[in-house]
Amino acid sequence: MSELKTENSKLKTVQGLAALRHRDFRLYWFGQFVSVTGTQMQIAAINWHIYLLTKSSLALGGVGLVRVVPIVLCSLAGGVVADVFDRKRLMIVTQSSMMISAGVLAYLTASGLHSIWPIYGLTALASAAMAFDSPARQSLLPMLVPEEDFPNAASLGLAQFQASTVIGPALAGLLLAAHGPALIYAINAVSFLAVLVALFMIRASGNPGEGVAEAASLSWGSLVEGLRFVWRTPIIVQTMTLDFVATFFASATALLPIFAGTILRVGARGFGLLQASPAIGSVSATIVMARLGNIRRQGVTVVAAIAVYGAATVGFGLSRVFWVSVAMLAIVGASDTVSTVLRMTIRQLVTPNYLRGRMTSVNMIFFMGGPQLGEMEAGVVARFVGAPMSVISGGIGCLIGVAIAALKAKNLLAYQRSGEEVATKNMDGTNGSVTGL
């Protein structure tokens, strides 16, 4: 019996790392790990830098605004481009652009930067590059592994991202206290080399038109085709809408410098740990999900996870004890990871390869627009009622959104991994209009 348990344990471990058996995915995974760690260091440094320069919640919220505007303006075009051009080559261009932006920010800061406007401008440029990078990156991922290993690749990809968001802010907190933000911006610029090298070494084709009789073209018709697909697939609309509502109301990260500086009084190092706490919870959740394998009732699990996300956000807003706050943020990260992995898996598997870039670009408006607009909303509300009440009211708003989803998002609630026909039967629109939230 003990030998059987040992073998089962080994099998679960192998299954939990199945996607890493594929060379291209390994290269992609490690390159992204280094690059995203640098990016997360910079995100933390920018928030702290803005706070030091202004001491203003509105200025912190403005960071979210300058990130989201380029995404809204460029993401749909980015999706079409990702479905027309080689996705690897497109990523080389976008990653290089973000590397240059970080390098310029490092130079300006080291030269003595006293205004927030260059930070805003370079952040917006990097965000515009991200609007083209993200559809290409997410659409490339299913091309690096067989379909049966894609759910595991999605889990490991998110584990890599969340590990980076643990290590990055923690390192940023240490370096900010000792050296200031310029060094962090420089480290981020160098970190992009890792993913650029990986892209040059990947053997898999980045051509989105392989195996498709009629590839997409760089045209208005291609954009409309992508929008029509999303609109006629209810489960995609429902996951995107729920994601936007939850993250818009429950985005507390922009206010973490205020919590660290004036409410919990833990300084730059404590700020780094607060910034890393959601990722600590996320990594733990990812490890558990990888060992469990496929979750059958994925739709119900998504809704339940977002409810926990909102409740933990309320808990963080109420807390005045540092370690309780860390724990609440860890729960926020864990629940968000469960929801994100399942939503990403559902959307990518119900979307044909030649449409994945455009589907991802529409999702970007929801997935990235929600948190960034949420940061702006949190900053504005904090200006009038204080940071704690801003976070608490946002968590309550998230819970209200989940309650509405539980009543109306029938396609999502019915979805099971073994029965993808629940999601796909309405793709052609023959079953009526979209059932939104």
CSV table of N, CA and C in Angstrom, one decimal, residues 19 35 97 110 120 122 130 134 150 163 201 206 221 225 231 258 285 294 307-308 312 315 318 339 351 378 388 394 418:
chain,number,residue,atom,x,y,z
A,19,ALA,N,4.1,20.1,-18.8
A,19,ALA,CA,4.5,21.0,-19.9
A,19,ALA,C,6.0,21.3,-20.0
A,35,SER,N,12.4,38.0,-17.1
A,35,SER,CA,11.9,39.2,-17.6
A,35,SER,C,10.8,39.8,-16.7
A,97,SER,N,11.1,47.1,-27.3
A,97,SER,CA,10.5,48.4,-27.1
A,97,SER,C,10.4,48.7,-25.6
A,110,ALA,N,18.4,58.4,-12.7
A,110,ALA,CA,19.8,58.6,-12.2
A,110,ALA,C,20.3,60.0,-12.4
A,120,TYR,N,5.1,58.9,-16.1
A,120,TYR,CA,3.8,58.6,-16.7
A,120,TYR,C,4.0,58.3,-18.2
A,122,LEU,N,6.7,57.3,-20.1
A,122,LEU,CA,7.4,56.1,-20.4
A,122,LEU,C,6.5,54.9,-20.0
A,130,MET,N,2.9,46.7,-24.6
A,130,MET,CA,2.3,45.5,-24.0
A,130,MET,C,0.9,45.2,-24.7
A,134,SER,N,1.0,41.2,-25.4
A,134,SER,CA,0.2,40.2,-24.7
A,134,SER,C,-0.7,39.3,-25.6
A,150,PHE,N,-1.9,21.7,-22.3
A,150,PHE,CA,-2.0,23.2,-22.2
A,150,PHE,C,-2.6,23.6,-20.9
A,163,ALA,N,5.5,33.7,-9.1
A,163,ALA,CA,6.8,33.7,-8.5
A,163,ALA,C,7.6,34.9,-8.7
A,201,MET,N,15.6,31.2,-29.7
A,201,MET,CA,16.0,29.8,-29.6
A,201,MET,C,14.8,28.8,-29.8
A,206,GLY,N,5.9,30.5,-35.1
A,206,GLY,CA,5.0,31.5,-34.5
A,206,GLY,C,3.9,32.0,-35.5
A,221,GLY,N,-12.1,44.0,-41.5
A,221,GLY,CA,-12.9,42.7,-41.5
A,221,GLY,C,-12.3,41.7,-40.5
A,225,GLU,N,-14.3,40.2,-37.4
A,225,GLU,CA,-14.4,38.7,-37.2
A,225,GLU,C,-14.1,38.3,-35.8
A,231,TRP,N,-18.3,37.9,-29.2
A,231,TRP,CA,-19.7,38.3,-28.8
A,231,TRP,C,-20.7,37.1,-28.9
A,258,ILE,N,0.5,53.8,0.6
A,258,ILE,CA,-0.2,54.6,1.6
A,258,ILE,C,-0.3,53.7,2.9
A,285,ALA,N,-1.3,28.5,-4.4
A,285,ALA,CA,-2.5,28.0,-5.1
A,285,ALA,C,-2.2,27.3,-6.4
A,294,ASN,N,-6.9,18.5,-13.5
A,294,ASN,CA,-8.1,19.2,-14.0
A,294,ASN,C,-9.2,19.2,-13.0
A,307,ALA,N,-15.5,35.3,-5.3
A,307,ALA,CA,-16.2,35.7,-4.1
A,307,ALA,C,-15.1,35.7,-2.9
A,308,VAL,N,-14.3,34.8,-2.9
A,308,VAL,CA,-13.2,34.8,-1.8
A,308,VAL,C,-12.3,36.0,-2.0
A,312,ALA,N,-11.6,38.7,0.9
A,312,ALA,CA,-10.3,39.0,1.4
A,312,ALA,C,-9.9,40.4,1.2
A,315,GLY,N,-11.3,42.2,4.1
A,315,GLY,CA,-10.5,41.9,5.2
A,315,GLY,C,-9.2,42.7,5.3
A,318,LEU,N,-9.9,46.3,6.4
A,318,LEU,CA,-10.3,46.4,7.8
A,318,LEU,C,-9.0,46.2,8.7
A,339,SER,N,-9.1,31.5,-10.1
A,339,SER,CA,-10.0,32.1,-11.1
A,339,SER,C,-9.3,32.3,-12.5
A,351,THR,N,-11.3,28.7,-28.3
A,351,THR,CA,-11.0,29.6,-29.3
A,351,THR,C,-10.0,29.0,-30.3
A,378,ALA,N,-9.7,53.6,-7.1
A,378,ALA,CA,-9.3,53.5,-5.7
A,378,ALA,C,-8.6,54.7,-5.3
A,388,PRO,N,-8.4,53.1,3.5
A,388,PRO,CA,-9.1,51.9,4.0
A,388,PRO,C,-10.5,51.7,3.5
A,394,GLY,N,-14.5,48.7,-2.3
A,394,GLY,CA,-14.2,48.0,-3.5
A,394,GLY,C,-14.5,46.5,-3.4
A,418,SER,N,-14.7,18.4,-18.9
A,418,SER,CA,-15.0,17.2,-19.7
A,418,SER,C,-16.1,17.4,-20.7
